[in-house]
mmCIF file with all atom_site columns, N, CA and C in Angstrom:
data_model
loop_
_atom_site.group_PDB
_atom_site.id
_atom_site.type_symbol
_atom_site.label_atom_id
_atom_site.label_alt_id
_atom_site.label_comp_id
_atom_site.label_asym_id
_atom_site.label_entity_id
_atom_site.label_seq_id
_atom_site.pdbx_PDB_ins_code
_atom_site.Cartn_x
_atom_site.Cartn_y
_atom_site.Cartn_z
_atom_site.occupancy
_atom_site.B_iso_or_equiv
_atom_site.pdbx_formal_charge
_atom_site.auth_seq_id
_atom_site.auth_comp_id
_atom_site.auth_asym_id
_atom_site.auth_atom_id
_atom_site.pdbx_PDB_model_num
ATOM 1   N N  . MET A 1 1  ? -7.518  22.319 -4.228  1.00 78.00 ? 15 MET A N  1
ATOM 2   C CA . MET A 1 1  ? -8.886  22.662 -4.610  1.00 78.00 ? 15 MET A CA 1
ATOM 3   C C  . MET A 1 1  ? -9.153  24.102 -4.204  1.00 78.00 ? 15 MET A C  1
ATOM 4   N N  . LYS A 1 2  ? -9.441  24.903 -5.199  1.00 73.00 ? 16 LYS A N  1
ATOM 5   C CA . LYS A 1 2  ? -9.736  26.329 -4.942  1.00 73.00 ? 16 LYS A CA 1
ATOM 6   C C  . LYS A 1 2  ? -11.239 26.498 -4.583  1.00 73.00 ? 16 LYS A C  1
ATOM 7   N N  . THR A 1 3  ? -12.074 25.762 -5.219  1.00 75.00 ? 17 THR A N  1
ATOM 8   C CA . THR A 1 3  ? -13.510 25.870 -4.976  1.00 75.00 ? 17 THR A CA 1
ATOM 9   C C  . THR A 1 3  ? -14.082 24.474 -4.756  1.00 75.00 ? 17 THR A C  1
ATOM 10  N N  . GLY A 1 4  ? -14.963 24.370 -3.781  1.00 91.00 ? 18 GLY A N  1
ATOM 11  C CA . GLY A 1 4  ? -15.589 23.085 -3.495  1.00 91.00 ? 18 GLY A CA 1
ATOM 12  C C  . GLY A 1 4  ? -17.010 23.316 -3.023  1.00 91.00 ? 18 GLY A C  1
ATOM 13  N N  . MET A 1 5  ? -17.691 22.232 -2.828  1.00 97.00 ? 19 MET A N  1
ATOM 14  C CA . MET A 1 5  ? -19.077 22.251 -2.376  1.00 97.00 ? 19 MET A CA 1
ATOM 15  C C  . MET A 1 5  ? -19.152 21.399 -1.133  1.00 97.00 ? 19 MET A C  1
ATOM 16  N N  . LEU A 1 6  ? -19.871 21.850 -0.142  1.00 97.00 ? 20 LEU A N  1
ATOM 17  C CA . LEU A 1 6  ? -20.088 21.081 1.060   1.00 97.00 ? 20 LEU A CA 1
ATOM 18  C C  . LEU A 1 6  ? -21.432 20.391 0.944   1.00 97.00 ? 20 LEU A C  1
ATOM 19  N N  . TRP A 1 7  ? -21.444 19.090 1.164   1.00 97.00 ? 21 TRP A N  1
ATOM 20  C CA . TRP A 1 7  ? -22.638 18.263 0.996   1.00 97.00 ? 21 TRP A CA 1
ATOM 21  C C  . TRP A 1 7  ? -22.858 17.518 2.301   1.00 97.00 ? 21 TRP A C  1
ATOM 22  N N  . PHE A 1 8  ? -24.123 17.375 2.710   1.00 98.00 ? 22 PHE A N  1
ATOM 23  C CA . PHE A 1 8  ? -24.467 16.644 3.932   1.00 98.00 ? 22 PHE A CA 1
ATOM 24  C C  . PHE A 1 8  ? -25.316 15.449 3.541   1.00 98.00 ? 22 PHE A C  1
ATOM 25  N N  . ASP A 1 9  ? -24.955 14.276 4.080   1.00 97.00 ? 23 ASP A N  1
ATOM 26  C CA . ASP A 1 9  ? -25.740 13.072 3.832   1.00 97.00 ? 23 ASP A CA 1
ATOM 27  C C  . ASP A 1 9  ? -25.576 12.139 5.032   1.00 97.00 ? 23 ASP A C  1
ATOM 28  N N  . ASN A 1 10 ? -26.632 12.001 5.803   1.00 97.00 ? 24 ASN A N  1
ATOM 29  C CA . ASN A 1 10 ? -26.583 11.102 6.981   1.00 97.00 ? 24 ASN A CA 1
ATOM 30  C C  . ASN A 1 10 ? -27.507 9.876  6.809   1.00 97.00 ? 24 ASN A C  1
ATOM 31  N N  . ASP A 1 11 ? -27.734 9.456  5.588   1.00 97.00 ? 25 ASP A N  1
ATOM 32  C CA . ASP A 1 11 ? -28.588 8.278  5.286   1.00 97.00 ? 25 ASP A CA 1
ATOM 33  C C  . ASP A 1 11 ? -27.939 7.043  5.881   1.00 97.00 ? 25 ASP A C  1
ATOM 34  N N  . PRO A 1 12 ? -28.547 6.439  6.891   1.00 95.00 ? 26 PRO A N  1
ATOM 35  C CA . PRO A 1 12 ? -27.927 5.239  7.503   1.00 95.00 ? 26 PRO A CA 1
ATOM 36  C C  . PRO A 1 12 ? -27.933 4.002  6.631   1.00 95.00 ? 26 PRO A C  1
ATOM 37  N N  . LYS A 1 13 ? -28.744 4.036  5.576   1.00 96.00 ? 27 LYS A N  1
ATOM 38  C CA . LYS A 1 13 ? -28.824 2.859  4.707   1.00 96.00 ? 27 LYS A CA 1
ATOM 39  C C  . LYS A 1 13 ? -27.813 2.884  3.564   1.00 96.00 ? 27 LYS A C  1
ATOM 40  N N  . ALA A 1 14 ? -27.168 4.005  3.362   1.00 93.00 ? 28 ALA A N  1
ATOM 41  C CA . ALA A 1 14 ? -26.205 4.154  2.228   1.00 93.00 ? 28 ALA A CA 1
ATOM 42  C C  . ALA A 1 14 ? -24.794 4.016  2.754   1.00 93.00 ? 28 ALA A C  1
ATOM 43  N N  . ASN A 1 15 ? -23.914 3.394  1.945   1.00 91.00 ? 29 ASN A N  1
ATOM 44  C CA . ASN A 1 15 ? -22.510 3.303  2.328   1.00 91.00 ? 29 ASN A CA 1
ATOM 45  C C  . ASN A 1 15 ? -21.775 4.572  1.809   1.00 91.00 ? 29 ASN A C  1
ATOM 46  N N  . LEU A 1 16 ? -20.495 4.643  2.150   1.00 91.00 ? 30 LEU A N  1
ATOM 47  C CA . LEU A 1 16 ? -19.728 5.833  1.806   1.00 91.00 ? 30 LEU A CA 1
ATOM 48  C C  . LEU A 1 16 ? -19.657 6.070  0.309   1.00 91.00 ? 30 LEU A C  1
ATOM 49  N N  . SER A 1 17 ? -19.491 5.047  -0.466  1.00 89.00 ? 31 SER A N  1
ATOM 50  C CA . SER A 1 17 ? -19.392 5.190  -1.916  1.00 89.00 ? 31 SER A CA 1
ATOM 51  C C  . SER A 1 17 ? -20.691 5.746  -2.494  1.00 89.00 ? 31 SER A C  1
ATOM 52  N N  . GLU A 1 18 ? -21.818 5.269  -2.005  1.00 92.00 ? 32 GLU A N  1
ATOM 53  C CA . GLU A 1 18 ? -23.113 5.793  -2.484  1.00 92.00 ? 32 GLU A CA 1
ATOM 54  C C  . GLU A 1 18 ? -23.301 7.259  -2.160  1.00 92.00 ? 32 GLU A C  1
ATOM 55  N N  . LYS A 1 19 ? -22.914 7.627  -0.957  1.00 94.00 ? 33 LYS A N  1
ATOM 56  C CA . LYS A 1 19 ? -23.044 9.035  -0.554  1.00 94.00 ? 33 LYS A CA 1
ATOM 57  C C  . LYS A 1 19 ? -22.143 9.939  -1.361  1.00 94.00 ? 33 LYS A C  1
ATOM 58  N N  . VAL A 1 20 ? -20.927 9.509  -1.590  1.00 93.00 ? 34 VAL A N  1
ATOM 59  C CA . VAL A 1 20 ? -19.998 10.301 -2.389  1.00 93.00 ? 34 VAL A CA 1
ATOM 60  C C  . VAL A 1 20 ? -20.506 10.404 -3.828  1.00 93.00 ? 34 VAL A C  1
ATOM 61  N N  . SER A 1 21 ? -21.046 9.322  -4.357  1.00 93.00 ? 35 SER A N  1
ATOM 62  C CA . SER A 1 21 ? -21.599 9.351  -5.719  1.00 93.00 ? 35 SER A CA 1
ATOM 63  C C  . SER A 1 21 ? -22.750 10.335 -5.846  1.00 93.00 ? 35 SER A C  1
ATOM 64  N N  . ARG A 1 22 ? -23.619 10.363 -4.846  1.00 95.00 ? 36 ARG A N  1
ATOM 65  C CA . ARG A 1 22 ? -24.744 11.349 -4.850  1.00 95.00 ? 36 ARG A CA 1
ATOM 66  C C  . ARG A 1 22 ? -24.202 12.792 -4.886  1.00 95.00 ? 36 ARG A C  1
ATOM 67  N N  . ALA A 1 23 ? -23.214 13.033 -4.041  1.00 96.00 ? 37 ALA A N  1
ATOM 68  C CA . ALA A 1 23 ? -22.629 14.383 -4.013  1.00 96.00 ? 37 ALA A CA 1
ATOM 69  C C  . ALA A 1 23 ? -21.990 14.710 -5.325  1.00 96.00 ? 37 ALA A C  1
ATOM 70  N N  . ALA A 1 24 ? -21.286 13.752 -5.934  1.00 95.00 ? 38 ALA A N  1
ATOM 71  C CA . ALA A 1 24 ? -20.582 13.988 -7.204  1.00 95.00 ? 38 ALA A CA 1
ATOM 72  C C  . ALA A 1 24 ? -21.582 14.249 -8.331  1.00 95.00 ? 38 ALA A C  1
ATOM 73  N N  . ASP A 1 25 ? -22.690 13.532 -8.340  1.00 95.00 ? 39 ASP A N  1
ATOM 74  C CA . ASP A 1 25 ? -23.693 13.753 -9.390  1.00 95.00 ? 39 ASP A CA 1
ATOM 75  C C  . ASP A 1 25 ? -24.271 15.148 -9.275  1.00 95.00 ? 39 ASP A C  1
ATOM 76  N N  . TYR A 1 26 ? -24.594 15.587 -8.052  1.00 97.00 ? 40 TYR A N  1
ATOM 77  C CA . TYR A 1 26 ? -25.135 16.916 -7.852  1.00 97.00 ? 40 TYR A CA 1
ATOM 78  C C  . TYR A 1 26 ? -24.127 17.964 -8.259  1.00 97.00 ? 40 TYR A C  1
ATOM 79  N N  . TYR A 1 27 ? -22.881 17.790 -7.836  1.00 96.00 ? 41 TYR A N  1
ATOM 80  C CA . TYR A 1 27 ? -21.831 18.747 -8.173  1.00 96.00 ? 41 TYR A CA 1
ATOM 81  C C  . TYR A 1 27 ? -21.694 18.911 -9.665  1.00 96.00 ? 41 TYR A C  1
ATOM 82  N N  . ALA A 1 28 ? -21.674 17.798 -10.391 1.00 95.00 ? 42 ALA A N  1
ATOM 83  C CA . ALA A 1 28 ? -21.509 17.828 -11.833 1.00 95.00 ? 42 ALA A CA 1
ATOM 84  C C  . ALA A 1 28 ? -22.682 18.527 -12.521 1.00 95.00 ? 42 ALA A C  1
ATOM 85  N N  . LYS A 1 29 ? -23.887 18.297 -12.044 1.00 96.00 ? 43 LYS A N  1
ATOM 86  C CA . LYS A 1 29 ? -25.041 18.992 -12.588 1.00 96.00 ? 43 LYS A CA 1
ATOM 87  C C  . LYS A 1 29 ? -25.013 20.502 -12.311 1.00 96.00 ? 43 LYS A C  1
ATOM 88  N N  . LYS A 1 30 ? -24.656 20.849 -11.109 1.00 95.00 ? 44 LYS A N  1
ATOM 89  C CA . LYS A 1 30 ? -24.656 22.242 -10.689 1.00 95.00 ? 44 LYS A CA 1
ATOM 90  C C  . LYS A 1 30 ? -23.528 23.057 -11.304 1.00 95.00 ? 44 LYS A C  1
ATOM 91  N N  . TYR A 1 31 ? -22.353 22.502 -11.358 1.00 94.00 ? 45 TYR A N  1
ATOM 92  C CA . TYR A 1 31 ? -21.152 23.273 -11.769 1.00 94.00 ? 45 TYR A CA 1
ATOM 93  C C  . TYR A 1 31 ? -20.679 22.904 -13.190 1.00 94.00 ? 45 TYR A C  1
ATOM 94  N N  . GLY A 1 32 ? -21.241 21.865 -13.794 1.00 94.00 ? 46 GLY A N  1
ATOM 95  C CA . GLY A 1 32 ? -20.851 21.519 -15.131 1.00 94.00 ? 46 GLY A CA 1
ATOM 96  C C  . GLY A 1 32 ? -19.461 20.937 -15.254 1.00 94.00 ? 46 GLY A C  1
ATOM 97  N N  . GLN A 1 33 ? -18.933 20.450 -14.155 1.00 92.00 ? 47 GLN A N  1
ATOM 98  C CA . GLN A 1 33 ? -17.609 19.826 -14.131 1.00 92.00 ? 47 GLN A CA 1
ATOM 99  C C  . GLN A 1 33 ? -17.624 18.608 -13.218 1.00 92.00 ? 47 GLN A C  1
ATOM 100 N N  . VAL A 1 34 ? -17.049 17.546 -13.663 1.00 92.00 ? 48 VAL A N  1
ATOM 101 C CA . VAL A 1 34 ? -16.983 16.339 -12.830 1.00 92.00 ? 48 VAL A CA 1
ATOM 102 C C  . VAL A 1 34 ? -15.935 16.492 -11.748 1.00 92.00 ? 48 VAL A C  1
ATOM 103 N N  . PRO A 1 35 ? -16.308 16.347 -10.475 1.00 94.00 ? 49 PRO A N  1
ATOM 104 C CA . PRO A 1 35 ? -15.327 16.478 -9.405  1.00 94.00 ? 49 PRO A CA 1
ATOM 105 C C  . PRO A 1 35 ? -14.355 15.320 -9.385  1.00 94.00 ? 49 PRO A C  1
ATOM 106 N N  . ASN A 1 36 ? -13.164 15.546 -8.828  1.00 93.00 ? 50 ASN A N  1
ATOM 107 C CA . ASN A 1 36 ? -12.223 14.440 -8.749  1.00 93.00 ? 50 ASN A CA 1
ATOM 108 C C  . ASN A 1 36 ? -11.635 14.230 -7.359  1.00 93.00 ? 50 ASN A C  1
ATOM 109 N N  . ILE A 1 37 ? -12.106 14.994 -6.366  1.00 94.00 ? 51 ILE A N  1
ATOM 110 C CA . ILE A 1 37 ? -11.632 14.793 -5.013  1.00 94.00 ? 51 ILE A CA 1
ATOM 111 C C  . ILE A 1 37 ? -12.760 15.077 -4.017  1.00 94.00 ? 51 ILE A C  1
ATOM 112 N N  . CYS A 1 38 ? -12.764 14.347 -2.893  1.00 95.00 ? 52 CYS A N  1
ATOM 113 C CA . CYS A 1 38 ? -13.758 14.516 -1.880  1.00 95.00 ? 52 CYS A CA 1
ATOM 114 C C  . CYS A 1 38 ? -13.112 14.273 -0.524  1.00 95.00 ? 52 CYS A C  1
ATOM 115 N N  . PHE A 1 39 ? -13.231 15.239 0.354   1.00 95.00 ? 53 PHE A N  1
ATOM 116 C CA . PHE A 1 39 ? -12.712 15.101 1.721   1.00 95.00 ? 53 PHE A CA 1
ATOM 117 C C  . PHE A 1 39 ? -13.851 14.724 2.681   1.00 95.00 ? 53 PHE A C  1
ATOM 118 N N  . VAL A 1 40 ? -13.587 13.750 3.545   1.00 95.00 ? 54 VAL A N  1
ATOM 119 C CA . VAL A 1 40 ? -14.587 13.283 4.520   1.00 95.00 ? 54 VAL A CA 1
ATOM 120 C C  . VAL A 1 40 ? -13.911 13.179 5.884   1.00 95.00 ? 54 VAL A C  1
ATOM 121 N N  . HIS A 1 41 ? -14.735 13.104 6.925   1.00 95.00 ? 55 HIS A N  1
ATOM 122 C CA . HIS A 1 41 ? -14.194 12.932 8.293   1.00 95.00 ? 55 HIS A CA 1
ATOM 123 C C  . HIS A 1 41 ? -13.478 11.582 8.389   1.00 95.00 ? 55 HIS A C  1
ATOM 124 N N  . PRO A 1 42 ? -12.378 11.516 9.071   1.00 94.00 ? 56 PRO A N  1
ATOM 125 C CA . PRO A 1 42 ? -11.639 10.249 9.176   1.00 94.00 ? 56 PRO A CA 1
ATOM 126 C C  . PRO A 1 42 ? -12.428 9.076  9.697   1.00 94.00 ? 56 PRO A C  1
ATOM 127 N N  . SER A 1 43 ? -13.438 9.323  10.514  1.00 93.00 ? 57 SER A N  1
ATOM 128 C CA . SER A 1 43 ? -14.246 8.210  11.073  1.00 93.00 ? 57 SER A CA 1
ATOM 129 C C  . SER A 1 43 ? -15.076 7.522  9.988   1.00 93.00 ? 57 SER A C  1
ATOM 130 N N  . MET A 1 44 ? -15.216 8.152  8.854   1.00 92.00 ? 58 MET A N  1
ATOM 131 C CA . MET A 1 44 ? -16.060 7.613  7.771   1.00 92.00 ? 58 MET A CA 1
ATOM 132 C C  . MET A 1 44 ? -15.223 6.727  6.825   1.00 92.00 ? 58 MET A C  1
ATOM 133 N N  . VAL A 1 45 ? -13.901 6.753  6.957   1.00 89.00 ? 59 VAL A N  1
ATOM 134 C CA . VAL A 1 45 ? -13.025 6.010  6.098   1.00 89.00 ? 59 VAL A CA 1
ATOM 135 C C  . VAL A 1 45 ? -12.374 4.872  6.874   1.00 89.00 ? 59 VAL A C  1
ATOM 136 N N  . GLY A 1 46 ? -12.331 3.699  6.264   1.00 77.00 ? 60 GLY A N  1
ATOM 137 C CA . GLY A 1 46 ? -11.670 2.573  6.897   1.00 77.00 ? 60 GLY A CA 1
ATOM 138 C C  . GLY A 1 46 ? -10.168 2.657  6.645   1.00 77.00 ? 60 GLY A C  1
ATOM 139 N N  . GLU A 1 47 ? -9.453  1.553  6.793   1.00 69.00 ? 61 GLU A N  1
ATOM 140 C CA . GLU A 1 47 ? -7.991  1.539  6.570   1.00 69.00 ? 61 GLU A CA 1
ATOM 141 C C  . GLU A 1 47 ? -7.689  1.742  5.065   1.00 69.00 ? 61 GLU A C  1
ATOM 142 N N  . GLU A 1 48 ? -8.514  1.241  4.233   1.00 65.00 ? 62 GLU A N  1
ATOM 143 C CA . GLU A 1 48 ? -8.278  1.349  2.782   1.00 65.00 ? 62 GLU A CA 1
ATOM 144 C C  . GLU A 1 48 ? -8.950  2.624  2.259   1.00 65.00 ? 62 GLU A C  1
ATOM 145 N N  . LYS A 1 49 ? -8.213  3.411  1.476   1.00 66.00 ? 63 LYS A N  1
ATOM 146 C CA . LYS A 1 49 ? -8.777  4.638  0.921   1.00 66.00 ? 63 LYS A CA 1
ATOM 147 C C  . LYS A 1 49 ? -9.812  4.269  -0.152  1.00 66.00 ? 63 LYS A C  1
ATOM 148 N N  . PRO A 1 50 ? -11.060 4.629  0.062   1.00 68.00 ? 64 PRO A N  1
ATOM 149 C CA . PRO A 1 50 ? -12.094 4.273  -0.927  1.00 68.00 ? 64 PRO A CA 1
ATOM 150 C C  . PRO A 1 50 ? -12.038 5.201  -2.117  1.00 68.00 ? 64 PRO A C  1
ATOM 151 N N  . ARG A 1 51 ? -12.590 4.736  -3.223  1.00 67.00 ? 65 ARG A N  1
ATOM 152 C CA . ARG A 1 51 ? -12.771 5.544  -4.406  1.00 67.00 ? 65 ARG A CA 1
ATOM 153 C C  . ARG A 1 51 ? -14.234 5.389  -4.856  1.00 67.00 ? 65 ARG A C  1
ATOM 154 N N  . ALA A 1 52 ? -14.787 6.417  -5.306  1.00 68.00 ? 66 ALA A N  1
ATOM 155 C CA . ALA A 1 52 ? -16.133 6.406  -5.833  1.00 68.00 ? 66 ALA A CA 1
ATOM 156 C C  . ALA A 1 52 ? -16.124 7.065  -7.196  1.00 68.00 ? 66 ALA A C  1
ATOM 157 N N  . LYS A 1 53 ? -16.545 6.311  -8.202  1.00 69.00 ? 67 LYS A N  1
ATOM 158 C CA . LYS A 1 53 ? -16.439 6.785  -9.571  1.00 69.00 ? 67 LYS A CA 1
ATOM 159 C C  . LYS A 1 53 ? -14.982 7.121  -9.858  1.00 69.00 ? 67 LYS A C  1
ATOM 160 N N  . SER A 1 54 ? -14.697 8.317  -10.313 1.00 80.00 ? 68 SER A N  1
ATOM 161 C CA . SER A 1 54 ? -13.302 8.706  -10.620 1.00 80.00 ? 68 SER A CA 1
ATOM 162 C C  . SER A 1 54 ? -12.780 9.643  -9.524  1.00 80.00 ? 68 SER A C  1
ATOM 163 N N  . LEU A 1 55 ? -13.433 9.617  -8.357  1.00 89.00 ? 69 LEU A N  1
ATOM 164 C CA . LEU A 1 55 ? -13.067 10.526 -7.273  1.00 89.00 ? 69 LEU A CA 1
ATOM 165 C C  . LEU A 1 55 ? -12.076 9.884  -6.325  1.00 89.00 ? 69 LEU A C  1
ATOM 166 N N  . GLU A 1 56 ? -11.156 10.681 -5.823  1.00 90.00 ? 70 GLU A N  1
ATOM 167 C CA . GLU A 1 56 ? -10.304 10.227 -4.739  1.00 90.00 ? 70 GLU A CA 1
ATOM 168 C C  . GLU A 1 56 ? -10.961 10.673 -3.463  1.00 90.00 ? 70 GLU A C  1
ATOM 169 N N  . VAL A 1 57 ? -11.109 9.822  -2.503  1.00 92.00 ? 71 VAL A N  1
ATOM 170 C CA . VAL A 1 57 ? -11.709 10.173 -1.229  1.00 92.00 ? 71 VAL A CA 1
ATOM 171 C C  . VAL A 1 57 ? -10.595 10.220 -0.153  1.00 92.00 ? 71 VAL A C  1
ATOM 172 N N  . ARG A 1 58 ? -10.441 11.372 0.448   1.00 92.00 ? 72 ARG A N  1
ATOM 173 C CA . ARG A 1 58 ? -9.381  11.574 1.446   1.00 92.00 ? 72 ARG A CA 1
ATOM 174 C C  . ARG A 1 58 ? -9.962  11.943 2.793   1.00 92.00 ? 72 ARG A C  1
ATOM 175 N N  . PRO A 1 59 ? -9.394  11.422 3.877   1.00 93.00 ? 73 PRO A N  1
ATOM 176 C CA . PRO A 1 59 ? -9.868  11.814 5.208   1.00 93.00 ? 73 PRO A CA 1
ATOM 177 C C  . PRO A 1 59 ? -9.279  13.179 5.577   1.00 93.00 ? 73 PRO A C  1
ATOM 178 N N  . SER A 1 60 ? -10.090 13.969 6.303   1.00 95.00 ? 74 SER A N  1
ATOM 179 C CA . SER A 1 60 ? -9.672  15.277 6.817   1.00 95.00 ? 74 SER A CA 1
ATOM 180 C C  . SER A 1 60 ? -10.382 15.584 8.098   1.00 95.00 ? 74 SER A C  1
ATOM 181 N N  . GLY A 1 61 ? -9.668  15.908 9.124   1.00 95.00 ? 75 GLY A N  1
ATOM 182 C CA . GLY A 1 61 ? -10.229 16.263 10.392  1.00 95.00 ? 75 GLY A CA 1
ATOM 183 C C  . GLY A 1 61 ? -10.987 17.594 10.375  1.00 95.00 ? 75 GLY A C  1
ATOM 184 N N  . LEU A 1 62 ? -10.842 18.331 9.277   1.00 96.00 ? 76 LEU A N  1
ATOM 185 C CA . LEU A 1 62 ? -11.514 19.598 9.161   1.00 96.00 ? 76 LEU A CA 1
ATOM 186 C C  . LEU A 1 62 ? -12.987 19.466 8.703   1.00 96.00 ? 76 LEU A C  1
ATOM 187 N N  . VAL A 1 63 ? -13.342 18.277 8.281   1.00 97.00 ? 77 VAL A N  1
ATOM 188 C CA . VAL A 1 63 ? -14.706 18.001 7.804   1.00 97.00 ? 77 VAL A CA 1
ATOM 189 C C  . VAL A 1 63 ? -15.479 17.257 8.896   1.00 97.00 ? 77 VAL A C  1
ATOM 190 N N  . LEU A 1 64 ? -16.698 17.707 9.172   1.00 97.00 ? 78 LEU A N  1
ATOM 191 C CA . LEU A 1 64 ? -17.518 17.050 10.190  1.00 97.00 ? 78 LEU A CA 1
ATOM 192 C C  . LEU A 1 64 ? -18.066 15.725 9.678   1.00 97.00 ? 78 LEU A C  1
ATOM 193 N N  . PRO A 1 65 ? -18.400 14.792 10.598  1.00 96.00 ? 79 PRO A N  1
ATOM 194 C CA . PRO A 1 65 ? -19.008 13.509 10.152  1.00 96.00 ? 79 PRO A CA 1
ATOM 195 C C  . PRO A 1 65 ? -20.287 13.769 9.326   1.00 96.00 ? 79 PRO A C  1
ATOM 196 N N  . ASN A 1 66 ? -20.484 12.939 8.348   1.00 97.00 ? 80 ASN A N  1
ATOM 197 C CA . ASN A 1 66 ? -21.633 13.005 7.441   1.00 97.00 ? 80 ASN A CA 1
ATOM 198 C C  . ASN A 1 66 ? -21.612 14.219 6.509   1.00 97.00 ? 80 ASN A C  1
ATOM 199 N N  . HIS A 1 67 ? -20.492 14.903 6.417   1.00 98.00 ? 81 HIS A N  1
ATOM 200 C CA . HIS A 1 67 ? -20.318 16.006 5.529   1.00 98.00 ? 81 HIS A CA 1
ATOM 201 C C  . HIS A 1 67 ? -19.255 15.610 4.494   1.00 98.00 ? 81 HIS A C  1
ATOM 202 N N  . PHE A 1 68 ? -19.403 16.171 3.290   1.00 97.00 ? 82 PHE A N  1
ATOM 203 C CA . PHE A 1 68 ? -18.514 15.851 2.187   1.00 97.00 ? 82 PHE A CA 1
ATOM 204 C C  . PHE A 1 68 ? -18.081 17.164 1.524   1.00 97.00 ? 82 PHE A C  1
ATOM 205 N N  . TRP A 1 69 ? -16.799 17.404 1.489   1.00 97.00 ? 83 TRP A N  1
ATOM 206 C CA . TRP A 1 69 ? -16.252 18.592 0.816   1.00 97.00 ? 83 TRP A CA 1
ATOM 207 C C  . TRP A 1 69 ? -15.737 18.093 -0.497  1.00 97.00 ? 83 TRP A C  1
ATOM 208 N N  . ILE A 1 70 ? -16.443 18.402 -1.554  1.00 97.00 ? 84 ILE A N  1
ATOM 209 C CA . ILE A 1 70 ? -16.206 17.821 -2.859  1.00 97.00 ? 84 ILE A CA 1
ATOM 210 C C  . ILE A 1 70 ? -15.911 18.922 -3.875  1.00 97.00 ? 84 ILE A C  1
ATOM 211 N N  . GLY A 1 71 ? -14.996 18.595 -4.805  1.00 96.00 ? 85 GLY A N  1
ATOM 212 C CA . GLY A 1 71 ? -14.671 19.578 -5.831  1.00 96.00 ? 85 GLY A CA 1
ATOM 213 C C  . GLY A 1 71 ? -13.685 19.047 -6.851  1.00 96.00 ? 85 GLY A C  1
ATOM 214 N N  . PHE A 1 72 ? -13.034 19.959 -7.559  1.00 93.00 ? 86 PHE A N  1
ATOM 215 C CA . PHE A 1 72 ? -12.082 19.596 -8.606  1.00 93.00 ? 86 PHE A CA 1
ATOM 216 C C  . PHE A 1 72 ? -10.702 20.096 -8.187  1.00 93.00 ? 86 PHE A C  1
ATOM 217 N N  . TYR A 1 73 ? -9.757  19.232 -8.169  1.00 88.00 ? 87 TYR A N  1
ATOM 218 C CA . TYR A 1 73 ? -8.372  19.569 -7.843  1.00 88.00 ? 87 TYR A CA 1
ATOM 219 C C  . TYR A 1 73 ? -7.515  19.438 -9.059  1.00 88.00 ? 87 TYR A C  1
ATOM 220 N N  . ASP A 1 74 ? -6.829  20.508 -9.423  1.00 83.00 ? 88 ASP A N  1
ATOM 221 C CA . ASP A 1 74 ? -5.883  20.506 -10.532 1.00 83.00 ? 88 ASP A CA 1
ATOM 222 C C  . ASP A 1 74 ? -4.483  20.752 -9.929  1.00 83.00 ? 88 ASP A C  1
ATOM 223 N N  . ALA A 1 75 ? -3.604  19.804 -10.121 1.00 74.00 ? 89 ALA A N  1
ATOM 224 C CA . ALA A 1 75 ? -2.258  19.903 -9.529  1.00 74.00 ? 89 ALA A CA 1
ATOM 225 C C  . ALA A 1 75 ? -1.509  21.169 -10.001 1.00 74.00 ? 89 ALA A C  1
ATOM 226 N N  . LYS A 1 76 ? -1.925  21.710 -11.122 1.00 72.00 ? 90 LYS A N  1
ATOM 227 C CA . LYS A 1 76 ? -1.310  22.952 -11.640 1.00 72.00 ? 90 LYS A CA 1
ATOM 228 C C  . LYS A 1 76 ? -1.750  24.201 -10.908 1.00 72.00 ? 90 LYS A C  1
ATOM 229 N N  . GLY A 1 77 ? -2.787  24.043 -10.051 1.00 56.00 ? 91 GLY A N  1
ATOM 230 C CA . GLY A 1 77 ? -3.253  25.167 -9.271  1.00 56.00 ? 91 GLY A CA 1
ATOM 231 C C  . GLY A 1 77 ? -4.459  25.876 -9.789  1.00 56.00 ? 91 GLY A C  1
ATOM 232 N N  . SER A 1 78 ? -5.003  25.448 -10.904 1.00 50.00 ? 92 SER A N  1
ATOM 233 C CA . SER A 1 78 ? -6.188  26.104 -11.386 1.00 50.00 ? 92 SER A CA 1
ATOM 234 C C  . SER A 1 78 ? -7.395  25.197 -11.144 1.00 50.00 ? 92 SER A C  1
ATOM 235 N N  . ALA A 1 79 ? -8.544  25.850 -10.939 1.00 48.00 ? 93 ALA A N  1
ATOM 236 C CA . ALA A 1 79 ? -9.754  25.082 -10.669 1.00 48.00 ? 93 ALA A CA 1
ATOM 237 C C  . ALA A 1 79 ? -10.662 25.041 -11.853 1.00 48.00 ? 93 ALA A C  1
#
């Protein structure tokens, strides 16, 4: 991912999929492209890798809890 957006959501009533979906909707409206990857803090992910919409959700220790680093990843290297 060359470019991404950092999103914060600490709503205690929403689950991870709902939070990622909110971030994805905002990203799509703002950048005109549907994101396909989202990095979250490992404490937010259970044993099973969750998916929200068409997004892959991956744990990363570089992301703080309740933060979402979301964007578009192209394996060819272009964003």
